[in-house]
Short mmCIF file of C-alpha atoms and ligand atoms in Angstrom, two decimals:
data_model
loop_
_atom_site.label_atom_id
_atom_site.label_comp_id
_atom_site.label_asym_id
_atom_site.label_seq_id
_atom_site.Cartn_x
_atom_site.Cartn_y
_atom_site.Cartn_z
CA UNK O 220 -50.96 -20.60 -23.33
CA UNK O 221 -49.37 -17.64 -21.30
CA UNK O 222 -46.28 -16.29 -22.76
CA UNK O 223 -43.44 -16.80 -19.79
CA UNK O 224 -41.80 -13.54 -18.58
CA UNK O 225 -38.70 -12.83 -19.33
CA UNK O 226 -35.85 -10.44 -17.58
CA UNK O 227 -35.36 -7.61 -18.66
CA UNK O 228 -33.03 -6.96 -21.12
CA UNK O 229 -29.28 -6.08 -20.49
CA UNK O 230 -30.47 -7.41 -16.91
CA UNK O 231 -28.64 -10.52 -15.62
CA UNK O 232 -29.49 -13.21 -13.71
CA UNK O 233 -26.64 -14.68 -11.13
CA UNK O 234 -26.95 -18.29 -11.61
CA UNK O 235 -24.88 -20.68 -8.41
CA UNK O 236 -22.05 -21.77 -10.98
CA UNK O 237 -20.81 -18.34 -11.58
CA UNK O 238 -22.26 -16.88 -8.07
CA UNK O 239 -19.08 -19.31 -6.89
CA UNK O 240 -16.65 -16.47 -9.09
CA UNK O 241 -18.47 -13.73 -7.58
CA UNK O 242 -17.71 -14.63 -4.34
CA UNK O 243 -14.22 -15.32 -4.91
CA UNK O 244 -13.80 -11.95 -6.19
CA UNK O 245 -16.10 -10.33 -3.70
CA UNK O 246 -14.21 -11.65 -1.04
CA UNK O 247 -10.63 -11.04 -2.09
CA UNK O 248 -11.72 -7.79 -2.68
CA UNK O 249 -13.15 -6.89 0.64
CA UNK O 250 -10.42 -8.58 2.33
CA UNK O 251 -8.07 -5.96 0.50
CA UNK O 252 -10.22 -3.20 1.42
CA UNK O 253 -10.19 -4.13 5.29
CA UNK O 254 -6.66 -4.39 5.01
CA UNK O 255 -6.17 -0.80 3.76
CA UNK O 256 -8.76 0.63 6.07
CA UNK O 257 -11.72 1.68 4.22
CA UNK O 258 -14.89 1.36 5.67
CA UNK O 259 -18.24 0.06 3.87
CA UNK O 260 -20.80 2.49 3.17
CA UNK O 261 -24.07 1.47 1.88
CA UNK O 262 -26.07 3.68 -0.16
CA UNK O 263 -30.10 3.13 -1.78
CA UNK O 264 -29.83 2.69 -5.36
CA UNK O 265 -32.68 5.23 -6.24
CA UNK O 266 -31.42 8.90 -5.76
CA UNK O 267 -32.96 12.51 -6.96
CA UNK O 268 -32.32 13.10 -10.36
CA UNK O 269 -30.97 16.05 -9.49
CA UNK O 270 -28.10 14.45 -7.71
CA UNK O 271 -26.50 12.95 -11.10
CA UNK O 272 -27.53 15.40 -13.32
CA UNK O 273 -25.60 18.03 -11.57
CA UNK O 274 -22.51 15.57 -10.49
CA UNK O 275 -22.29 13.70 -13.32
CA UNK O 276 -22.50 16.29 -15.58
CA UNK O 277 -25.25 17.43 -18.07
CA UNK O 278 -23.54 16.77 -20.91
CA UNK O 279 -22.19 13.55 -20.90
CA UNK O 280 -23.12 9.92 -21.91
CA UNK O 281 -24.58 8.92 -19.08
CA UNK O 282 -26.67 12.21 -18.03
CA UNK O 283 -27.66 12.56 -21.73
CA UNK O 284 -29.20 9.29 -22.63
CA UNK O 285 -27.99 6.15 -20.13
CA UNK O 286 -30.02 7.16 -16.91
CA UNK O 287 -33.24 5.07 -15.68
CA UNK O 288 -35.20 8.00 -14.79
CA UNK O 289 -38.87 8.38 -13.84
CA UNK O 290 -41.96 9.79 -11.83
CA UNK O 291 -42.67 8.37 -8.54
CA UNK O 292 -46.01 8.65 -7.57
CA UNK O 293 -45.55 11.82 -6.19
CA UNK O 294 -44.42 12.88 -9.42
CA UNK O 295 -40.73 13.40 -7.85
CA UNK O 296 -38.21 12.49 -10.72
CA UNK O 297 -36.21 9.65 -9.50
CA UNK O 298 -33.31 7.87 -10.85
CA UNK O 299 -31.68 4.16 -10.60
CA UNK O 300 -28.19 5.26 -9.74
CA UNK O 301 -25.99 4.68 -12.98
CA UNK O 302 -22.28 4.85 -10.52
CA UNK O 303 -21.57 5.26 -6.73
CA UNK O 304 -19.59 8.11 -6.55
CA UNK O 305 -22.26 10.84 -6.18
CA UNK O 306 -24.28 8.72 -3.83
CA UNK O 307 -21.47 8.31 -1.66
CA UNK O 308 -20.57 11.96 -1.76
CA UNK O 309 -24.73 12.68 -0.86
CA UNK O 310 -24.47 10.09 2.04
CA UNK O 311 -21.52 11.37 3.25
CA UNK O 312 -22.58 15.23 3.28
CA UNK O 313 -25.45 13.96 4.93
CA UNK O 314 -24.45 12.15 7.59
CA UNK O 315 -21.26 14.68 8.71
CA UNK O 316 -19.02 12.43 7.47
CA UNK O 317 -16.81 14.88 6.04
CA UNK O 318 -16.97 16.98 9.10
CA UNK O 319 -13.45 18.05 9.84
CA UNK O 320 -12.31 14.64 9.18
CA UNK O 321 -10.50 12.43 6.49
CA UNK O 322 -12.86 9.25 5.31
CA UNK O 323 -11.71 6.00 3.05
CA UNK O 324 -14.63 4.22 2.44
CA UNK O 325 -15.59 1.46 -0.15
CA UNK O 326 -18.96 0.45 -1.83
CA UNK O 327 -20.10 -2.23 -3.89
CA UNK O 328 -23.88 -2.88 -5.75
CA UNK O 329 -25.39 -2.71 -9.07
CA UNK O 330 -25.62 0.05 -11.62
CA UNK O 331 -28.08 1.16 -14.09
CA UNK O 332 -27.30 2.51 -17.38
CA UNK O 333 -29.57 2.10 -20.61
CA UNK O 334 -26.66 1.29 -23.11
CA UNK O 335 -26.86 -1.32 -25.76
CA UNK O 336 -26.10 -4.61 -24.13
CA UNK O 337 -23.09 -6.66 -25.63
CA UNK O 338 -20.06 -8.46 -24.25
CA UNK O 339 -19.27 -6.25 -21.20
CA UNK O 340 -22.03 -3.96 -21.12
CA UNK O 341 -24.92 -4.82 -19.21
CA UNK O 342 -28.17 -2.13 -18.42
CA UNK O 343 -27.95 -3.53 -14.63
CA UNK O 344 -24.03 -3.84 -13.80
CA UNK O 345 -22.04 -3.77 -10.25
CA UNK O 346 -19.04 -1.88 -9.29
CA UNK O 347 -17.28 -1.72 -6.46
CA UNK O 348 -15.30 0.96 -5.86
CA UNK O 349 -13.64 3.02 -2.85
CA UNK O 350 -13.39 6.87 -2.11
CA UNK O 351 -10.74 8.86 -0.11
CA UNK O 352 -11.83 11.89 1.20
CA UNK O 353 -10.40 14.97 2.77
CA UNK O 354 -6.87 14.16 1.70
CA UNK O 355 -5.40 16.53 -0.98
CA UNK O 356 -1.60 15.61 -1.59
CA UNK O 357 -0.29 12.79 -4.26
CA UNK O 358 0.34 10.21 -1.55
CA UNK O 359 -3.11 9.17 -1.37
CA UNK O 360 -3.66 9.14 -5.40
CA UNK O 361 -1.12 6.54 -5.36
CA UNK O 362 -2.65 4.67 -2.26
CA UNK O 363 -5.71 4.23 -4.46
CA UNK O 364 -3.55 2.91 -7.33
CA UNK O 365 -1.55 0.41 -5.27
CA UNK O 366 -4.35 -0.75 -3.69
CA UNK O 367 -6.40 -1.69 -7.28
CA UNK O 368 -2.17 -2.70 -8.43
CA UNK O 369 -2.14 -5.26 -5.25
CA UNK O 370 -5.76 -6.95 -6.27
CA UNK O 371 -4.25 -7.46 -9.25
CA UNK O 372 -1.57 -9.38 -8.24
CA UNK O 373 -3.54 -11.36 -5.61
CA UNK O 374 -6.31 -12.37 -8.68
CA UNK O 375 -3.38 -13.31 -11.00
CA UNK O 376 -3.66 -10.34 -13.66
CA UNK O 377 -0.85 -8.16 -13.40
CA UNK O 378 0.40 -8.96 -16.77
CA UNK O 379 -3.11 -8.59 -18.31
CA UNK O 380 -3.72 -5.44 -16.84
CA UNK O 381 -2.18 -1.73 -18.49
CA UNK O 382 -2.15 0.93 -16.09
CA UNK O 383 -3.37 4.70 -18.31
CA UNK O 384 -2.60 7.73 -16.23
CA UNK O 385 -3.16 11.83 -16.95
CA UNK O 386 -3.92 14.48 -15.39
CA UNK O 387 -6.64 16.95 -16.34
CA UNK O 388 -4.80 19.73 -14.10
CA UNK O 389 -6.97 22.58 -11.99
CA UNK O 390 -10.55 23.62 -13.18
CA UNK O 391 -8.66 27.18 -14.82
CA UNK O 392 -5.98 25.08 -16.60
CA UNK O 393 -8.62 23.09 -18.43
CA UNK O 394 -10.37 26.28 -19.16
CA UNK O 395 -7.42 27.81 -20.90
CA UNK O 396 -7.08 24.46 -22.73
CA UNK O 397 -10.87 24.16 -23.67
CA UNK O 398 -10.41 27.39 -25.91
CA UNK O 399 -6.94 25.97 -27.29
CA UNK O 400 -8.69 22.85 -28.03
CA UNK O 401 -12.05 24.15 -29.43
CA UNK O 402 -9.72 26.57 -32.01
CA UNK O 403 -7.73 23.43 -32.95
CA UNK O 404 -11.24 21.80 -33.71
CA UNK O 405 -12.31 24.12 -35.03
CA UNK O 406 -9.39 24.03 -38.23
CA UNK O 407 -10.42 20.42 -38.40
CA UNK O 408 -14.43 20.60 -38.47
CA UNK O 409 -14.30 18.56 -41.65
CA UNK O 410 -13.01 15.04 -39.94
CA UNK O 411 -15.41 15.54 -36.91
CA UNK O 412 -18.16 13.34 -36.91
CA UNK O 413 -21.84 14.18 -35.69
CA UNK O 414 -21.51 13.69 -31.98
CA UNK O 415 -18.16 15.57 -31.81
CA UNK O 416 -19.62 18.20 -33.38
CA UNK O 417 -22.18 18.25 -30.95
CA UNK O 418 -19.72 18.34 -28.26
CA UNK O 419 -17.64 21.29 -29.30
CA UNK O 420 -19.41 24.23 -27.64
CA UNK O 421 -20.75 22.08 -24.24
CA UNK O 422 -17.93 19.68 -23.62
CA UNK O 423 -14.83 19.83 -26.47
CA UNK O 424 -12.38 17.35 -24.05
CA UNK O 425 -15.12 14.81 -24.34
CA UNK O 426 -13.99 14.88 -28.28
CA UNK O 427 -10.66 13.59 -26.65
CA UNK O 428 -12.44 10.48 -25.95
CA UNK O 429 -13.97 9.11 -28.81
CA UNK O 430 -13.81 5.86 -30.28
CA UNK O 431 -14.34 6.99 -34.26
CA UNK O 432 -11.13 5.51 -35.85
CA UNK O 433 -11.74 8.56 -38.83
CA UNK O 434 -10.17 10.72 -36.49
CA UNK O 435 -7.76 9.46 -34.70
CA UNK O 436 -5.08 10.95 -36.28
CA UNK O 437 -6.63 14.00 -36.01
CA UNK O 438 -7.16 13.79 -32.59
CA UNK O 439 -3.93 12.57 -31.87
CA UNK O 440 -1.97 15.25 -33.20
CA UNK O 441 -4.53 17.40 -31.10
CA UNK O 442 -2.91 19.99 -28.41
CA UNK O 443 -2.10 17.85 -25.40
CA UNK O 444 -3.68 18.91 -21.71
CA UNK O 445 -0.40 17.64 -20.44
CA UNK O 446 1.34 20.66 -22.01
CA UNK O 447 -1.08 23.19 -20.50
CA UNK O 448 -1.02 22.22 -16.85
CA UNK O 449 -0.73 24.58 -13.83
CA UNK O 450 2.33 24.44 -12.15
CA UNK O 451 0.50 22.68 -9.07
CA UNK O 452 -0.95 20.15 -10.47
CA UNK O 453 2.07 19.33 -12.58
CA UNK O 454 4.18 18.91 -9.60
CA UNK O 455 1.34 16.94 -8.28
CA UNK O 456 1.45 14.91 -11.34
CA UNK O 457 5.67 14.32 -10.93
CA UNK O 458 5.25 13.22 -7.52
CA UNK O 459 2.71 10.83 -8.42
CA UNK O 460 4.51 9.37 -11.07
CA UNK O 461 7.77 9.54 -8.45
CA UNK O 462 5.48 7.65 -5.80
CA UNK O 463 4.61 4.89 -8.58
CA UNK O 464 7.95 5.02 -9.96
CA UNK O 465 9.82 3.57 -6.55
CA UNK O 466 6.51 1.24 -5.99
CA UNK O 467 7.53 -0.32 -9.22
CA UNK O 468 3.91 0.30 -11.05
CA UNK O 469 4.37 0.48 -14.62
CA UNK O 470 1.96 2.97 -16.21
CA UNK O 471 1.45 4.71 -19.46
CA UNK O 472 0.90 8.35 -20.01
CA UNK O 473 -2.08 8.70 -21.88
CA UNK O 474 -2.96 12.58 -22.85
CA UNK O 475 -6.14 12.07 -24.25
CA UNK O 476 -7.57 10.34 -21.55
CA UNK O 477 -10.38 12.74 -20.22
CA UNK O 478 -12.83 10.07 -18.55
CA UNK O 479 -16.64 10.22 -19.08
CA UNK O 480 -17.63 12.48 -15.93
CA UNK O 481 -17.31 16.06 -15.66
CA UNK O 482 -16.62 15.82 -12.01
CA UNK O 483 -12.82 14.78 -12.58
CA UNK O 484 -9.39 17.23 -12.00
CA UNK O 485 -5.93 16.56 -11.74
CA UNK O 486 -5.44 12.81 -11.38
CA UNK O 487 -7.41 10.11 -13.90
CA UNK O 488 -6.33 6.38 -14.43
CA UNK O 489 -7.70 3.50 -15.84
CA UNK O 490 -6.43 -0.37 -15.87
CA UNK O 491 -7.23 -1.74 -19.32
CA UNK O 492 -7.41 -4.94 -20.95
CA UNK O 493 -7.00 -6.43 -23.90
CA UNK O 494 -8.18 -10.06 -23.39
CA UNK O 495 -12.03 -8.55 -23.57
CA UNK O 496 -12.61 -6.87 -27.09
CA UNK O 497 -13.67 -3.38 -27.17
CA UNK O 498 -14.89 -3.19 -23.49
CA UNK O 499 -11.54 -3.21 -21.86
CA UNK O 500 -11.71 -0.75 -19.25
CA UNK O 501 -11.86 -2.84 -15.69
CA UNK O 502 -11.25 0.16 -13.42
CA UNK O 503 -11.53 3.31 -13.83
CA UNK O 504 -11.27 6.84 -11.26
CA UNK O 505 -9.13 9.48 -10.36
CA UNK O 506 -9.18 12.68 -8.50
CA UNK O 507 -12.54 15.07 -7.64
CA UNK O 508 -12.01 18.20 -5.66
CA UNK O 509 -14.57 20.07 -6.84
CA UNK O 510 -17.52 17.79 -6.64
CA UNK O 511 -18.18 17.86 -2.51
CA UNK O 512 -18.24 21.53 -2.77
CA UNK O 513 -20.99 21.00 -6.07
CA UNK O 514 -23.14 19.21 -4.23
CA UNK O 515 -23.26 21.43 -0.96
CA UNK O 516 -20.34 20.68 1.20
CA UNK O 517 -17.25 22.60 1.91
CA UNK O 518 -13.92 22.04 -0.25
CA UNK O 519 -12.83 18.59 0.30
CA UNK O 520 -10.49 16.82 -2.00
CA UNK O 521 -11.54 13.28 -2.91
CA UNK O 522 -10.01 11.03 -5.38
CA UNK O 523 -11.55 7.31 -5.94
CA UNK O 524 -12.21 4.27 -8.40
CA UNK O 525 -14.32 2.27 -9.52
CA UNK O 526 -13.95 -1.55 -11.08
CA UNK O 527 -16.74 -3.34 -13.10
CA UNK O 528 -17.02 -6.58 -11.41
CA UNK O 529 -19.04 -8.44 -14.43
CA UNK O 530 -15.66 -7.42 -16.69
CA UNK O 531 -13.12 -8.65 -14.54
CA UNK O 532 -14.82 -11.86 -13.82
CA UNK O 533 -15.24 -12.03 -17.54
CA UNK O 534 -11.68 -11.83 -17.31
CA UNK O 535 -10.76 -14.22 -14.71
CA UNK O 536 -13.22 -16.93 -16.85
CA UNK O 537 -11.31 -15.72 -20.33
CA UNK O 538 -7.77 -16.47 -18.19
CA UNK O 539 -8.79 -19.55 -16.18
CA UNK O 540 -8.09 -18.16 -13.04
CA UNK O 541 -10.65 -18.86 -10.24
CA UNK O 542 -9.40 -21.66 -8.44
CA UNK O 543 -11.13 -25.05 -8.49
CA UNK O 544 -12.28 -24.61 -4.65
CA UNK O 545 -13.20 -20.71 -4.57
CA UNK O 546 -17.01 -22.41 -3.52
CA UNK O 547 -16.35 -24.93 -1.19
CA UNK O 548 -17.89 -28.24 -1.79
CA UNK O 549 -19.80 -30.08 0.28
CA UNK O 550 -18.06 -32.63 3.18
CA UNK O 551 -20.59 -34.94 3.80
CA UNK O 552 -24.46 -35.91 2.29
CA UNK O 553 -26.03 -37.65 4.59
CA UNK O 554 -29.16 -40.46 3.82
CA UNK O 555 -31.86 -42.90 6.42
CA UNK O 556 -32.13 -45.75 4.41
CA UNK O 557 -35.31 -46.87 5.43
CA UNK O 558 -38.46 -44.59 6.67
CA UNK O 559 -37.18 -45.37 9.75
CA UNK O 560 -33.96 -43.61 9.98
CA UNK O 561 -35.53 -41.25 7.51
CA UNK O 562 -36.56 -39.66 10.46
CA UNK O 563 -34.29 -39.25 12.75
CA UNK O 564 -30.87 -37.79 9.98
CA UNK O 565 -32.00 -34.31 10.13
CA UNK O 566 -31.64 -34.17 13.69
CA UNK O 567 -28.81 -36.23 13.60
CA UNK O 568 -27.00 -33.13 11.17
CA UNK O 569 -28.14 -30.62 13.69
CA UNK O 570 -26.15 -32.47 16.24
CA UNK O 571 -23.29 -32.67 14.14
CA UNK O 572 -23.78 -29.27 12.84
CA UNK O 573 -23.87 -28.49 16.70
CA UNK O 574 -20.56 -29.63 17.37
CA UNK O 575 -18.66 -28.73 14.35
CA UNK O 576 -19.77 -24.99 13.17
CA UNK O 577 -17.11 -25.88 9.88
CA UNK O 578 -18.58 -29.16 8.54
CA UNK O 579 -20.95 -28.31 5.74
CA UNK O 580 -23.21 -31.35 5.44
CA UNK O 581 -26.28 -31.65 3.50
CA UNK O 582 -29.34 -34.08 4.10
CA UNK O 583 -31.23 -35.89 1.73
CA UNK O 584 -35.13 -35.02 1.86
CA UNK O 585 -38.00 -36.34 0.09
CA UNK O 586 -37.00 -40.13 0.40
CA UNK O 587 -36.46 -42.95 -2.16
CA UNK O 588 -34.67 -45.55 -2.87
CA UNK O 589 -31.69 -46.33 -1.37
CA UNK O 590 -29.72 -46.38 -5.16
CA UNK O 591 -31.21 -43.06 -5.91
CA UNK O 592 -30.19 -41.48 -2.69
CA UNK O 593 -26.66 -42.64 -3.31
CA UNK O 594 -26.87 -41.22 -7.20
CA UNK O 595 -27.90 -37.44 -5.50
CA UNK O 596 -25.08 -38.44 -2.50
CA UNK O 597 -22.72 -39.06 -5.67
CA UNK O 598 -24.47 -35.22 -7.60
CA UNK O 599 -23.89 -32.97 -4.36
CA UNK O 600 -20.09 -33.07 -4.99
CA UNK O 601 -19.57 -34.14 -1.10
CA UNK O 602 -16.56 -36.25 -0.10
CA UNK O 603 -18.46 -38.76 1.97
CA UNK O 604 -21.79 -40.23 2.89
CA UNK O 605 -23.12 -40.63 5.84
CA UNK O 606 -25.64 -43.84 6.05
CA UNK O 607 -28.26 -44.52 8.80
CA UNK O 608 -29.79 -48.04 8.37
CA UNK O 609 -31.23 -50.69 10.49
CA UNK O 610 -28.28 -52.01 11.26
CA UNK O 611 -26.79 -48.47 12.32
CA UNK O 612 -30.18 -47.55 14.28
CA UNK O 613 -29.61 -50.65 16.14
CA UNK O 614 -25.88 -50.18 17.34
CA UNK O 615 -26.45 -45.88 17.69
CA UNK O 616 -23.77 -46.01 14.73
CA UNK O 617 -23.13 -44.34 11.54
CA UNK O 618 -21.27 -45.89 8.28
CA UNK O 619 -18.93 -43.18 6.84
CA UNK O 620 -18.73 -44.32 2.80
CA UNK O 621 -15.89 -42.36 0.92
CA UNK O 622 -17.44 -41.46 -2.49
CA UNK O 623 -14.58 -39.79 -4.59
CA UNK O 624 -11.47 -41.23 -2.28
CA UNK O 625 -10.01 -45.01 -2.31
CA UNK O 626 -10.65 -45.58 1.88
CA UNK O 627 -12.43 -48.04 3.68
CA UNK O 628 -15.91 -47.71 4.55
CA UNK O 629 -16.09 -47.50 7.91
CA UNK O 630 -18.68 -47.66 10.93
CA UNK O 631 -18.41 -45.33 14.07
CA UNK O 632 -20.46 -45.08 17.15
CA UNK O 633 -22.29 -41.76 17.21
CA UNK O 634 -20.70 -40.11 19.89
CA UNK O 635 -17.47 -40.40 18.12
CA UNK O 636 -19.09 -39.28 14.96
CA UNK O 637 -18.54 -35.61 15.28
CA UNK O 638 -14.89 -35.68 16.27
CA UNK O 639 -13.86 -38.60 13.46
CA UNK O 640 -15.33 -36.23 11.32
CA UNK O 641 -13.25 -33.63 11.68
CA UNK O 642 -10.38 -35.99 11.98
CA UNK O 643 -11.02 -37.74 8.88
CA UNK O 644 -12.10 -34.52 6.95
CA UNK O 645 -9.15 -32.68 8.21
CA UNK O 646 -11.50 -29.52 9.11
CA UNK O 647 -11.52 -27.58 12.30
CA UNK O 648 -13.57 -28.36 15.14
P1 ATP L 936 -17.07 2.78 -20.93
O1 ATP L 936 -16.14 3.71 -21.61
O2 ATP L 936 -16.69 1.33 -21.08
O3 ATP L 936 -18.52 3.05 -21.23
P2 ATP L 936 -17.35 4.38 -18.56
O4 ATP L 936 -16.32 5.43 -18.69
O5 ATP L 936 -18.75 4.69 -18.91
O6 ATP L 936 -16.88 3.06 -19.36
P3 ATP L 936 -17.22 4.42 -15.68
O7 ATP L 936 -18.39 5.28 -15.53
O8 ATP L 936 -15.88 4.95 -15.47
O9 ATP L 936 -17.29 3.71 -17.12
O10 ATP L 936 -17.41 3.11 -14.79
C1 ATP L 936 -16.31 2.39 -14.22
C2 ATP L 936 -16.26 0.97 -14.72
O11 ATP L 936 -17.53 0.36 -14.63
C3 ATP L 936 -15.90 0.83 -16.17
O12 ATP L 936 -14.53 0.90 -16.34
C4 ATP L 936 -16.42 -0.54 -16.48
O13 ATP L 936 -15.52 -1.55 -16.03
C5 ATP L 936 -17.68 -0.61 -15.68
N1 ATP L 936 -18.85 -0.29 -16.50
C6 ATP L 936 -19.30 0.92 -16.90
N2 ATP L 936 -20.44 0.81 -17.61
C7 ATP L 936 -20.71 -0.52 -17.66
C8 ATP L 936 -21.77 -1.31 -18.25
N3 ATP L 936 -22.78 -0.74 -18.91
N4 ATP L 936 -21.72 -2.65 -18.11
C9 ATP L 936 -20.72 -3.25 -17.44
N5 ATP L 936 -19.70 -2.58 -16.86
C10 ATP L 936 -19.70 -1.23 -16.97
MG1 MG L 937 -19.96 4.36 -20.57
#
């Protein structure tokens, strides 16, 4: 006996009953996007090491110990990309994208992270996310917001939904802060736990961040960021929150919000949730000026987000809010009730197919009886079937049988067939 192989762990398979909720959300979501004006931009989803390690940061979660990372056979050190924003950045750069020129673009695919799976946390995940580049002022922070505020509203979770907003002022500012924080850490080594310890020479805001419930009062009684901001990125800050303000977008002010990636400055957000347990961050981004200059390019100010799209379908599931028909149904199933007719429905479709590019129809293969064609006619979910007998053969007819409606069954010559179809059906030619 072979043992069957299994998928990898914290690595999902799409099955057609929820690939129904993906589309609904993929397709709201691009929709939004077009409207907007960002552009799709396709990336690979293996990238140089080097790419994240230096974007990403070296010390932090994901650089440290979430990245897929191996020797190709060239021995080049490869990596499964674990977000989109540095890939985007490389394409860009690469492609003179940011050549004297503003860019919105948006990006959607799976991630790769080696975390522990659990509710919300896969090893292969997607995000889609957009990216604004080459625009510097607060205008365009608060594009980004509205635009992840207005899918909100469209999917029916603006109450579930908290908007967190900080800012993590200029690179200097947070320097000045680092060595504030790192003293006030330092007069409270005792309540740190291992990993925080850890983090107080390379990266002290990360500390900010954590999730230990021993120190959260500690950590929030910690010096705030907020108080140590430069004076431009404070009023950068204001007119945000001004811009927001008159859009009516509730937010809260969260000072120890630092975000996971060193590339961040000024602007961060998130939109959290409560309905999902401990993973409640749907979307996450901000504000990256540095990181196009990082990886080779000139200054460009960039600010972006990304969503997890497994979380907020988990959400839209926990809520009840895909609606009944976000995957269409079939219209029609159609069945030859003897071998003779058997042969000539799939041409038959094609016609119809021909002469109504709407009407999905579906054709029973692989024969039968005439009972247990009508039992899969009654499993494909379609309205109607279409039956092809003898009697039908004879007088180049079709009997239309209603299978979930009260209406007559009715028989129609088959040059009519197309155009009663879209009658009955109430579809569009
Ligand atoms: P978390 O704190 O939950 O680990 P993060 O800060 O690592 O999140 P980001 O890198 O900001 O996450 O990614 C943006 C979004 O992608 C997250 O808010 C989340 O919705 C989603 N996401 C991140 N990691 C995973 C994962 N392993 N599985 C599923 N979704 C994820
Ligand atoms: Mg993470």
């Amino acid at each position: 006996m072979s043992n069957k192989i299994q998928a990898i762990r914290g690595m999902n398979d799409l099955l057609p009953e929820q690939s129904a909720q993906w589309q609904y959300f993929e397709g709201q979501m691009r929709q939004l996007v077009q409207r907007y004006g960002y552009a799709e931009i396709r990336t690979p989803v293996l990238e140089q090491t080097a790419l994240f390690a230096r974007s990403i940061g070296e010390v932090t979660d994901i650089v440290e110990k979430e990245m897929y990372t191996f020797a190709d056979r060239n021995g080049d050190s490869l990596t499964l990309r674990p977000e989109g924003t540095a890939s985007c950045v490389r394409a860009a750069l690469e492609n003179g994208l940011l050549h004297n020129q503003t860019q919105r673009l948006w990006y959607q695919g799976p991630m790769f992270r080696y975390e522990r799976p659990q509710k919300g946390r896969y090893r292969q995940f997607h995000q889609v996310g957009i990216e604004a580049y080459g625009l510097e002022g607060p205008d365009i922070d608060a594009e980004v917001i509205l635009l992840s505020a207005r899918l909100w509203k469209q999917l029916g979770l603006r109450e579930h939904v908290t908007l967190e907003l900080n800012s993590l002022g200029s690179s200097d500012a947070r320097a000045a802060y680092r060595d504030i924080l790192v003293s006030y850490f330092e007069d409270h080594r005792a309540v740190l736990d291992e990993d925080s310890l850890r983090r107080l020479q390379s990266n002290p805001l990360r500390i900010l961040d954590s999730k230990n419930s021993d120190m959260a009062p500690m950590l929030k009684a910690a010096p705030k960021l907020l108080d140590h901001l430069d004076s431009a990125s404070r009023e950068h800050f204001e007119r945000l929150c001004g811009i927001l303000d008159a859009a009516g977008i509730s937010y809260v002010i969260n000072p120890r919000l630092v975000r996971g990636l060193d590339y961040y400055s000024r602007t961060v957000f998130e939109w959290t949730t409560t309905a999902l347990g401990s993973q409640g961050t749907v979307c996450a981004g901000g504000r990256y000026d540095g990181l196009v200059e990082q990886l080779g390019g000139k200054p460009t100010p960039a600010v972006g987000f990304a969503m997890g799209v497994e979380r907020l379908i988990l959400l839209l599931d926990t809520l009840a809010l895909v609606p009944e028909d976000a995957c269409p149904r079939l219209d029609a199933y159609m069945i030859g009730m003897d071998e003779a007719a058997s042969k000539s429905v799939l041409l038959l479709a094609e016609t119809l197919r021909d002469a109504c590019p709407t009407l999905r129809i579906q054709v029973h293969c692989g024969g039968g009886s005439f009972k247990s064609q009508m039992k899969k006619a009654d499993k494909s979910g379609a309205r109607l079937a279409l039956l092809l007998g003898e009697d039908e053969l004879a007088r180049n007819a079709v009997t239309v049988k209603w299978l979930r409606e009260d209406r007559d069954q009715q028989t129609l010559p088959r040059q009519e067939l197309a155009a009663e179809l879209i009658e009955l059906l109430d579809i569009s030619a």
